Amino acid sequence: MRSLFATILAISASTSALPAIANPITNPISSQISKSSIPAENQSSSSNQFRQRSLNFAKQIPADAIGIVLVDLDANSWQISGMPQSISPVSAFDKLLTFLGQSLPISIAKDIQPWLGKEVAIAFFSNTDNKFEFTFTALSTVADDKKFEIFLKKLKSLDLPKPTETLYQNVKILEWQLEEDSVGDKKPVISHTLNSRNSLQSLLRLKQDIPPNTNDQEEESDESEPIVPSFPNFSIKRFAIAKLPSGIAVITTDRQMIQKMIDTSAEIPEQRLASLADNQLFLRSLNNPLWNRSLIAGYGDFKELGKISELLAADLPETSEIPGFSRQEYLDGLNYTLAQYSSFDLFTWVTPQGIRSQSNSYFSEVRSPSPKDTATRDRLLSYLPSNVYGAITSRNLNRQWQWFVEESKQQSTYKILVEGVRMLAPLIVGSGLDLDIEKDIISWIDGEYAVVVFPSDHSPFQETGVDLTIGALIRTSKPDVANATLGKLTQQISKLSRDFIQVKKRQIGTTVLTSFEFPDTRVSGKTQSIFAYGWRDRQTLMLTLGANTASAFVPIPKPALAESEMFRDAITDMPQPNFGYFYLNVNAIAKQVAKFYISFSETFASLDEPNQVSKPEIPEVIQKTIDRLGGAVFVYSETSDRFQSDFFLGLKP
């Protein structure tokens, strides 16, 4: 099974490549970079603070960084509309760790926050000496030297191995060795015993004077044989800390990284190491106007990311019956995907309406523009109900599928998706049906399509207390082909389940539905619809769970999703054109989760105390947070130089 880290990066890379249908051309990207690489110092001082502070960090970071994330720690920057006070991100993180039960020997709020500056940077590097490791580094300006020294003193007082002190270019570096470095084969193979000692907290417990347990030793000896883990070992074997001459504190998992950072500021130019501030790709992101607006800003290099491909595939088998899951296939596919992009960035900022985020994956070469699509867009939004839990809208599934098929020839990981879809028909309706899922279904989904999850009093799951149901609308230019396929499916299902499922005709408004129904156990002789389909108009097919739920779509819902204030707030600033919307009514979903929590708590409370009078309640602070939540939307779009992802979460005053 793939490692978690590998999966996250692979999904990010492959998702970024997904809609990139335009044909690439060989124009270099230098022209784009020169246009966007306006020196940050030329901006006005009032709007230049976060960018300039970020640039100061970049001057200390070696140019070969895989990526960097900068977080603005100024509480005033985190002032969200309607909140009585600013949010401290450091305090929030400390409370999160406490809530999760992670008690650390060092208090973030008491020992670290007092000396932190206005921002913190987190950088990642590949390890040139060991392809199965990467280096994690955190940096922050020191706001209070005395409190930083107090922090170092407390760190030394912990029950850890004695730190090694090194002097490099007159900079003192303290390094703690938590684990012995492995020798020989550096593939991340660990044992159960070692795996239980990977955390700093575990190491502190082991150093306490606790008498050994003979039984535990016997159990450990039985488990001493190394096993291949399901994901690489990302335990911290060592860490080092120092304060650079620039006043920036650094903590890293590799002492040599601190030395390289010192070398980026060498006085003799010939000895000076290139920094991230010299990287034109980074400057393109830094000079994006969104950088200054951001609370969190990030940059990454796909070429450097490719250097840790061995780490990402370390746990994969050499051969696999599943397409794309062998080690070499996975590496080839990952490298193919990474080669299509040069760099990526991320911006997250606060608006009066909520929280916005945008990420860009820049193509290695500028691509020719996609042919202009003059077809009407977002028509289906006016046919969807406004009261929904979530909705996905897009267009031309047939073209999207053809892209997947072509990419699967180069990207072996996609083969499992392509072949899996092709196997769906016989699995669902039986092998006796002559149905080609690509020719008979996907081919006619060539217009807009929408899938929506919404509450309904007519939900077929109403008996179980669930009001949730699902509906879909599909625009097609080939209604005859669609009808032929639907006829095949209806006939096959009737033949296989004639003793249980009945096919009936229902009418909602002027729309005639074909309904699949089973006997209603509540009323003798009656049936209940579980699934239905019909034509809303000549080119719009409607599919619903339950015939009666179709009333949410016909006639035109009032108000429709397109008229919903929450939805309109969510999509207002989204790029146009785009590949569609993935919309969530976070407020409604959170209320349902809270409702489930209350029901769940009441059930267990009644088991423990049958005569209990008081009922469980949602804490007031959580209830207020739920009340403030609005809608969230994800949007993907593409231009000639980048693939762009946008996100919005609405927050009510």
XYZ file of C-alpha atoms in Angstrom:
653
model
C 0.000 0.000 0.000
C 1.225 3.481 -0.801
C 2.573 5.682 1.902
C 0.353 8.488 3.141
C 2.902 11.079 2.054
C 3.216 9.504 -1.382
C -0.527 9.392 -1.805
C -1.005 13.053 -0.872
C 1.687 14.234 -3.260
C 0.577 11.930 -6.042
C -3.038 13.074 -5.756
C -1.921 16.698 -5.745
C 0.229 16.208 -8.822
C -2.218 14.072 -10.765
C -5.215 16.237 -9.855
C -3.340 19.283 -11.036
C -2.757 17.594 -14.363
C -6.287 16.267 -14.726
C -8.012 18.871 -16.898
C -4.896 19.888 -18.843
C -6.363 19.038 -22.253
C -4.797 21.862 -24.242
C -1.901 20.882 -26.514
C 1.488 22.011 -25.189
C 3.842 24.065 -27.339
C 7.519 24.676 -26.908
C 7.525 28.304 -25.767
C 9.804 28.702 -22.723
C 8.435 30.110 -19.488
C 11.129 32.745 -19.122
C 8.857 35.413 -20.595
C 6.152 34.761 -17.976
C 8.706 34.882 -15.168
C 10.258 38.142 -16.293
C 6.815 39.745 -16.420
C 5.927 38.686 -12.895
C 9.361 39.073 -11.308
C 9.073 42.745 -10.463
C 11.338 43.432 -7.471
C 9.302 43.353 -4.282
C 11.001 46.509 -3.067
C 9.239 48.513 -5.788
C 5.903 48.051 -4.094
C 4.541 50.603 -1.646
C 5.653 50.023 1.934
C 2.094 49.846 3.235
C 1.311 46.825 1.037
C 4.753 45.291 1.027
C 5.253 44.059 4.597
C 4.467 40.341 4.372
C 6.143 40.036 0.972
C 9.288 41.782 2.197
C 9.454 39.689 5.371
C 9.001 36.575 3.241
C 11.831 37.701 0.979
C 14.090 38.094 4.025
C 13.426 34.446 4.909
C 14.018 33.375 1.304
C 17.477 34.963 1.405
C 18.413 32.492 4.184
C 16.947 29.388 2.519
C 19.030 27.410 -0.015
C 17.713 27.535 -3.582
C 17.158 23.757 -3.799
C 14.192 23.746 -1.393
C 11.345 21.407 -2.311
C 8.903 23.910 -0.891
C 8.263 26.561 1.714
C 5.190 27.684 3.649
C 5.073 31.039 5.462
C 2.478 31.807 8.132
C 1.699 35.328 9.324
C 1.557 35.118 13.131
C 0.413 38.699 13.691
C -2.922 38.382 15.554
C -4.201 41.561 13.882
C -3.874 39.886 10.489
C -6.218 37.138 11.656
C -9.074 39.507 12.454
C -12.144 37.894 10.899
C -15.309 39.901 10.302
C -17.816 39.499 13.107
C -15.358 37.981 15.571
C -15.036 39.841 18.898
C -11.258 39.474 18.952
C -8.363 38.452 16.765
C -7.331 34.809 16.500
C -3.815 33.852 17.578
C -2.719 31.013 15.259
C -0.042 29.852 17.716
C -2.491 29.674 20.627
C -5.021 27.928 18.407
C -2.437 25.294 17.446
C -1.459 24.804 21.092
C -5.126 24.304 22.043
C -5.562 21.849 19.179
C -2.685 19.718 20.453
C -4.184 19.802 23.940
C -7.586 18.813 22.569
C -5.983 15.888 20.727
C -4.289 14.764 23.936
C -0.771 15.549 22.725
C 1.087 16.656 25.840
C 4.586 17.811 24.885
C 7.538 18.454 27.225
C 7.760 21.940 25.696
C 4.753 24.267 25.831
C 4.181 26.072 22.541
C 2.227 28.865 24.225
C 4.556 29.339 27.228
C 8.015 28.396 25.931
C 7.964 29.199 22.194
C 5.362 31.875 21.488
C 6.987 34.542 23.779
C 10.077 34.813 21.533
C 8.496 34.195 18.113
C 8.458 37.002 15.566
C 5.597 38.000 13.290
C 5.871 35.019 10.982
C 7.185 31.480 10.787
C 8.525 29.669 7.737
C 8.535 25.904 7.203
C 10.787 24.520 4.462
C 11.383 21.028 3.069
C 14.492 19.674 1.360
C 15.588 16.414 -0.186
C 18.551 14.697 1.475
C 21.438 14.377 -0.982
C 23.162 11.775 1.212
C 20.112 9.559 1.682
C 17.404 9.384 -0.975
C 15.031 7.843 1.579
C 15.035 10.906 3.833
C 13.999 14.516 3.551
C 14.851 17.475 5.764
C 12.270 19.494 7.687
C 13.234 23.034 8.732
C 11.353 25.751 10.644
C 12.453 29.384 10.863
C 11.248 32.444 12.750
C 12.618 35.828 13.650
C 13.500 36.167 17.348
C 11.412 38.909 18.939
C 12.952 38.548 22.416
C 16.556 37.302 22.770
C 16.289 36.685 26.525
C 13.210 34.506 26.193
C 14.872 32.596 23.360
C 17.815 31.843 25.654
C 15.383 30.707 28.353
C 13.827 28.359 25.785
C 17.241 26.904 24.911
C 18.025 26.446 28.589
C 14.801 24.544 29.152
C 15.465 22.447 26.061
C 18.854 21.452 27.459
C 17.277 20.560 30.800
C 14.973 17.951 29.277
C 15.779 14.306 29.808
C 17.248 13.919 26.328
C 20.659 12.822 25.066
C 23.239 15.517 25.707
C 23.377 17.926 22.753
C 26.504 18.281 20.628
C 27.733 21.841 20.254
C 29.296 22.895 16.953
C 30.735 26.272 15.971
C 30.387 27.104 12.277
C 31.333 30.545 10.939
C 31.070 31.813 14.536
C 27.494 30.502 14.840
C 26.778 28.057 17.660
C 24.727 25.017 16.610
C 23.172 22.627 19.130
C 22.281 19.142 17.891
C 20.384 16.354 19.671
C 20.803 12.783 18.387
C 17.587 10.943 19.267
C 18.277 7.733 17.329
C 21.380 6.043 16.000
C 21.758 6.431 12.243
C 21.218 3.208 10.333
C 24.097 1.722 8.384
C 24.181 -0.276 5.182
C 20.866 -0.422 3.385
C 19.057 2.829 4.063
C 15.671 1.665 2.883
C 13.198 2.617 5.633
C 12.642 -0.801 7.212
C 11.599 -0.652 10.855
C 10.680 -3.065 13.586
C 7.692 -2.955 15.925
C 10.070 -2.161 18.783
C 11.657 0.771 16.984
C 8.309 2.007 15.769
C 7.114 2.410 19.344
C 10.029 4.740 20.135
C 9.789 7.162 17.275
C 8.488 10.178 19.129
C 10.291 12.614 21.356
C 7.704 11.934 24.047
C 8.415 8.179 23.943
C 12.139 8.807 24.233
C 11.621 10.887 27.359
C 9.547 8.105 28.925
C 12.199 5.518 28.128
C 14.891 7.557 29.881
C 12.987 7.574 33.161
C 14.133 5.094 35.825
C 11.409 2.491 35.313
C 12.320 -1.139 36.158
C 12.240 -3.311 33.033
C 9.402 -5.790 32.685
C 10.604 -9.293 31.863
C 7.396 -10.160 30.014
C 7.674 -7.034 27.894
C 11.264 -7.943 27.002
C 10.166 -11.388 25.903
C 7.409 -9.887 23.762
C 9.866 -7.449 22.234
C 12.298 -10.224 21.381
C 9.531 -12.011 19.515
C 8.912 -8.907 17.469
C 12.512 -7.991 16.810
C 12.449 -9.187 13.204
C 12.227 -6.181 10.880
C 9.088 -5.718 8.840
C 8.430 -3.643 5.777
C 6.055 -0.868 6.927
C 3.026 0.319 5.040
C 4.590 3.761 4.854
C 8.161 5.095 5.159
C 9.563 5.912 8.570
C 9.293 9.688 9.038
C 10.470 9.640 12.649
C 12.775 12.419 13.844
C 16.194 10.874 14.432
C 17.899 14.137 15.276
C 17.267 17.856 15.417
C 19.478 20.931 15.561
C 18.827 24.529 16.528
C 20.732 27.773 16.070
C 20.287 31.512 15.811
C 21.634 32.956 12.558
C 23.464 36.314 12.412
C 20.368 37.779 10.724
C 18.385 37.210 13.935
C 16.451 34.241 12.568
C 16.110 31.127 14.724
C 16.305 27.793 12.902
C 15.285 24.326 14.033
C 15.898 21.499 11.577
C 16.299 17.742 11.311
C 19.762 18.132 9.715
C 22.630 20.177 11.168
C 24.180 20.601 7.724
C 21.094 22.531 6.656
C 21.934 25.243 9.205
C 25.450 25.401 7.792
C 24.055 25.827 4.268
C 21.804 28.636 5.524
C 24.807 30.362 7.026
C 26.597 30.009 3.674
C 23.776 31.849 1.863
C 24.968 34.990 3.693
C 28.718 34.522 3.172
C 30.536 37.833 2.797
C 32.740 36.581 -0.054
C 30.557 36.253 -3.182
C 32.473 33.194 -4.447
C 31.646 31.357 -1.217
C 28.039 32.459 -1.069
C 25.454 29.733 -1.628
C 22.513 30.503 -3.919
C 19.348 31.229 -1.964
C 15.666 30.839 -2.728
C 15.551 34.611 -3.272
C 17.681 34.023 -6.395
C 15.143 31.566 -7.813
C 13.067 33.168 -10.587
C 10.248 30.649 -10.123
C 9.955 31.610 -6.463
C 9.992 35.321 -7.353
C 7.089 34.733 -9.739
C 5.020 33.495 -6.794
C 6.355 36.073 -4.357
C 5.337 38.905 -6.671
C 1.797 37.638 -7.100
C -0.401 40.370 -5.506
C -2.112 37.657 -3.459
C 1.098 37.026 -1.473
C 0.724 40.283 0.455
C -2.937 39.604 1.217
C -2.240 36.143 2.560
C -2.156 34.773 6.077
C -0.553 31.628 4.677
C 1.553 31.640 1.511
C 3.541 28.812 0.002
C 5.780 27.842 -2.891
C 7.034 24.522 -4.228
C 9.340 23.221 -6.953
C 8.194 20.156 -8.914
C 11.742 19.393 -10.071
C 12.995 19.241 -6.484
C 9.927 17.233 -5.510
C 10.926 14.655 -8.093
C 14.214 14.086 -6.253
C 12.391 12.338 -3.408
C 10.490 10.007 -5.734
C 12.476 7.071 -4.318
C 11.150 7.933 -0.867
C 7.579 8.119 -2.142
C 7.783 4.642 -3.697
C 9.900 2.972 -1.023
C 7.109 0.733 0.241
C 5.675 -0.328 -3.135
C 6.176 -3.896 -4.429
C 8.451 -4.517 -7.403
C 5.581 -6.183 -9.266
C 1.811 -5.889 -8.906
C -1.262 -7.286 -10.616
C -2.971 -3.919 -10.122
C -2.022 -1.485 -12.939
C 0.167 1.349 -11.723
C 0.915 -0.146 -8.310
C 4.308 -1.660 -9.017
C 7.259 0.420 -7.900
C 8.622 1.218 -11.373
C 5.199 1.931 -12.886
C 4.431 4.298 -10.049
C 7.777 6.094 -10.414
C 7.389 6.405 -14.191
C 3.882 7.802 -13.834
C 4.860 10.202 -11.060
C 7.890 11.483 -12.963
C 5.771 11.928 -16.100
C 3.283 14.035 -14.152
C 5.929 16.087 -12.346
C 7.687 16.830 -15.637
C 4.629 18.694 -16.913
C 4.938 21.388 -14.224
C 7.659 23.754 -13.021
C 6.403 25.125 -9.704
C 3.302 25.672 -7.590
C 2.127 28.186 -5.023
C -0.606 28.597 -2.431
C -2.328 31.666 -0.977
C -4.892 31.840 1.845
C -6.432 35.107 2.995
C -9.438 36.555 4.839
C -12.222 38.607 3.235
C -15.265 40.282 4.850
C -17.338 37.326 3.560
C -15.058 34.506 4.704
C -11.821 32.675 3.913
C -10.373 32.410 0.392
C -7.608 30.212 -0.896
C -5.954 29.765 -4.274
C -3.233 27.449 -5.550
C -1.521 27.493 -8.945
C 0.450 24.735 -10.655
C 2.527 26.319 -13.425
C 3.151 24.365 -16.617
C 6.742 23.676 -17.637
C 5.914 25.124 -21.035
C 3.259 27.622 -22.021
C 0.355 25.819 -23.684
C -1.769 26.879 -26.590
C -5.152 28.235 -25.475
C -8.043 25.783 -25.383
C -10.608 26.282 -28.155
C -13.218 28.799 -27.054
C -16.318 27.056 -25.766
C -19.363 29.112 -26.739
C -21.926 26.705 -25.239
C -24.190 28.030 -22.491
C -22.709 27.454 -19.044
C -24.238 26.950 -15.607
C -27.754 26.481 -17.005
C -28.408 23.583 -14.634
C -27.804 25.775 -11.577
C -31.256 27.269 -12.200
C -32.809 23.771 -12.102
C -31.291 22.685 -8.778
C -32.982 23.303 -5.394
C -31.376 25.904 -3.138
C -31.640 23.798 0.011
C -28.838 21.285 -0.537
C -26.067 19.594 1.406
C -23.768 19.590 -1.583
C -23.616 19.770 -5.363
C -21.099 18.938 -8.082
C -21.479 20.551 -11.505
C -19.318 20.211 -14.594
C -19.617 19.680 -18.327
C -18.779 17.170 -21.068
C -17.942 14.008 -19.160
C -17.223 12.356 -22.517
C -14.306 14.704 -23.220
C -13.023 14.372 -19.668
C -13.125 10.584 -20.030
C -11.202 10.670 -23.312
C -8.509 12.700 -21.552
C -8.250 10.021 -18.851
C -7.963 7.270 -21.471
C -5.138 9.080 -23.262
C -3.316 9.896 -20.031
C -3.533 6.266 -18.891
C -1.220 5.373 -21.771
C 1.505 7.468 -20.142
C 0.360 7.587 -16.521
C -0.030 3.954 -15.476
C -1.728 4.907 -12.200
C -4.778 6.022 -14.191
C -5.158 2.532 -15.659
C -6.839 1.277 -12.501
C -9.505 3.989 -12.842
C -10.058 3.393 -16.570
C -10.225 -0.389 -16.264
C -12.298 -0.156 -13.100
C -14.965 1.924 -14.825
C -15.027 -0.491 -17.759
C -15.763 -3.332 -15.329
C -18.681 -1.520 -13.678
C -21.458 -2.580 -16.069
C -21.211 -6.375 -15.603
C -20.713 -5.941 -11.870
C -23.853 -3.813 -11.453
C -26.365 -5.336 -13.865
C -24.880 -8.764 -14.574
C -22.705 -10.203 -17.299
C -25.698 -11.051 -19.543
C -26.237 -7.400 -20.545
C -24.634 -6.257 -23.781
C -23.609 -2.829 -22.525
C -20.448 -0.886 -23.316
C -20.149 1.737 -20.570
C -18.023 4.053 -22.743
C -20.133 3.790 -25.906
C -23.577 3.407 -24.339
C -23.296 5.779 -21.335
C -20.267 8.094 -21.246
C -20.468 9.000 -24.952
C -23.797 10.842 -24.618
C -22.918 12.816 -21.477
C -21.522 15.619 -23.638
C -23.206 18.649 -22.051
C -23.538 20.017 -18.534
C -24.157 17.600 -15.704
C -24.913 18.059 -12.016
C -25.178 15.757 -9.007
C -26.836 17.119 -5.869
C -27.343 15.770 -2.347
C -30.297 17.423 -0.606
C -32.846 16.978 2.211
C -36.335 15.808 1.274
C -39.466 14.704 3.112
C -39.880 12.149 0.313
C -36.474 10.533 0.839
C -36.639 6.727 0.424
C -34.605 6.549 3.649
C -37.155 8.507 5.678
C -38.118 5.423 7.716
C -34.579 5.257 9.111
C -34.718 8.914 10.175
C -32.513 10.080 7.284
C -33.938 12.839 5.075
C -31.046 12.734 2.633
C -31.508 11.894 -1.046
C -29.614 12.296 -4.314
C -30.554 13.671 -7.703
C -28.763 14.289 -11.004
C -29.396 16.327 -14.156
C -27.609 15.587 -17.443
C -27.690 17.688 -20.612
C -27.042 15.708 -23.802
C -27.065 16.248 -27.553
C -27.839 12.527 -28.042
C -31.141 11.824 -26.266
C -31.894 8.878 -28.600
C -28.688 7.097 -27.568
C -29.485 7.821 -23.914
C -33.006 6.402 -24.276
C -31.683 3.247 -25.917
C -29.285 2.678 -23.015
C -31.942 3.400 -20.394
C -34.265 0.965 -22.131
C -31.621 -1.766 -22.004
C -30.996 -1.168 -18.322
C -34.708 -1.102 -17.446
C -35.345 -4.343 -19.277
C -32.377 -6.077 -17.660
C -33.255 -4.962 -14.122
C -36.884 -6.029 -14.611
C -35.736 -9.450 -15.785
C -33.295 -10.003 -12.902
C -35.519 -8.703 -10.079
C -39.087 -9.270 -11.295
C -40.102 -10.869 -7.971
C -38.932 -7.884 -5.958
C -38.660 -4.770 -8.122
C -41.542 -3.448 -10.199
C -41.152 -0.899 -12.988
C -43.946 1.702 -13.020
C -44.708 5.034 -14.657
C -45.078 8.081 -12.421
C -45.753 11.720 -13.268
C -44.415 14.776 -11.441
C -45.816 17.939 -12.959
C -45.521 17.447 -16.723
C -42.555 15.071 -16.432
C -43.198 11.350 -16.871
C -40.835 9.159 -14.833
C -39.862 5.522 -15.095
C -39.816 4.369 -11.456
C -38.221 1.270 -9.912
C -40.271 0.261 -6.880
C -40.412 -2.400 -4.184
C -43.278 -3.437 -1.864
C -44.041 -0.964 0.921
C -43.947 -2.899 4.188
C -46.081 -0.253 5.923
C -49.090 -0.471 3.599
C -50.202 -3.739 2.028
C -50.469 -3.666 -1.760
C -48.532 -0.434 -2.184
C -45.021 0.107 -3.502
C -42.279 2.621 -2.713
C -40.018 4.154 -5.337
C -36.289 3.730 -4.835
C -35.037 5.154 -8.154
C -36.562 7.040 -11.085
C -35.574 8.722 -14.314
C -37.297 10.925 -16.854
C -36.778 13.823 -19.267
C -37.172 17.280 -17.805
C -37.008 18.627 -21.347
C -35.846 17.232 -24.692
C -32.152 17.399 -23.761
C -32.125 17.241 -19.938
C -32.296 13.831 -18.272
C -33.297 13.717 -14.596
C -32.278 10.905 -12.224
C -33.468 10.732 -8.608
C -33.493 8.399 -5.629
C -37.262 8.011 -5.354
C -39.822 9.333 -7.815
C -41.378 11.785 -5.357
C -38.064 13.546 -4.742
C -38.187 14.717 -8.377
C -40.579 17.442 -7.197
C -37.481 19.323 -6.033
C -36.500 19.768 -9.701
C -39.808 20.224 -11.538
C -41.189 22.693 -12.188
C -38.283 25.166 -11.813
C -37.415 25.267 -8.079
C -38.104 28.524 -6.258
C -35.613 29.613 -5.168
C -33.059 27.740 -7.257
C -29.452 27.126 -6.215
C -28.328 29.858 -8.630
C -30.450 32.338 -6.624
C -29.245 31.213 -3.199
C -27.388 34.006 -1.406
C -25.050 31.506 0.250
C -24.136 29.928 -3.100
C -23.760 33.256 -4.883
C -21.450 34.550 -2.132
C -19.340 31.422 -2.562
C -18.855 31.719 -6.343
C -18.749 35.520 -6.730
C -14.978 35.880 -7.108
C -14.334 32.530 -8.774
C -12.557 32.498 -12.156
C -14.595 32.240 -15.343
C -14.648 30.054 -17.340
C -13.963 27.074 -15.085
C -14.440 23.312 -15.004
C -17.464 23.483 -12.686
C -18.300 23.784 -8.988
C -17.968 21.484 -6.014
C -20.260 23.183 -3.503
C -20.954 22.256 0.127
C -23.519 23.802 2.461
C -21.174 23.635 5.442
C -23.763 25.154 7.766
C -26.353 22.450 7.022
C -23.753 19.659 7.154
C -22.407 20.877 10.506
C -25.941 20.998 11.929
C -26.533 17.408 10.835
C -23.256 16.315 12.442
C -24.254 18.091 15.664
C -27.674 16.445 15.504
C -26.039 13.039 15.113
C -23.726 13.826 18.035
C -26.709 14.648 20.271
C -28.536 11.475 19.227
C -25.421 9.367 19.724
C -24.729 10.923 23.147
C -28.328 10.416 24.278
C -28.191 6.733 23.337
C -25.059 6.074 25.347
C -26.209 8.270 28.234
C -29.429 6.265 28.522
C -27.421 3.042 28.670
C -25.218 4.359 31.475
C -27.939 6.213 33.399
C -31.470 5.123 32.384
C -33.114 7.704 34.656
C -31.025 10.639 33.513
C -33.152 13.800 33.126
C -30.753 16.237 31.429
C -29.989 15.784 27.746
C -26.588 16.228 26.101
C -26.100 19.628 24.485
C -23.690 21.082 21.971
C -21.179 23.379 23.761
C -22.120 27.010 23.242
C -18.831 27.943 21.566
C -19.272 25.132 19.015
C -22.907 26.085 18.405
C -21.910 29.699 17.741
C -19.240 28.529 15.324
C -21.758 26.360 13.467
C -24.176 29.284 13.214
C -21.477 31.402 11.564
C -20.636 28.861 8.866
C -21.872 29.448 5.325
C -21.183 27.671 2.058
C -17.903 26.325 0.700
C -16.929 25.858 -2.913
C -13.988 24.366 -4.821
C -13.357 25.519 -8.390
C -10.768 24.405 -10.954
C -9.733 26.369 -14.034
C -6.927 26.514 -16.563
C -5.062 29.150 -18.552
C -2.160 28.807 -20.979
C 0.452 28.922 -18.197
C -1.191 27.299 -15.159
C -3.783 25.024 -13.647
C -5.604 26.883 -10.871
C -7.580 25.708 -7.836
C -9.755 28.105 -5.836
C -11.562 27.613 -2.538
C -13.972 29.733 -0.480
C -15.567 29.195 2.947
C -18.293 31.652 3.877
C -18.454 33.029 7.435
C -21.456 34.971 8.657
C -20.930 38.087 10.834
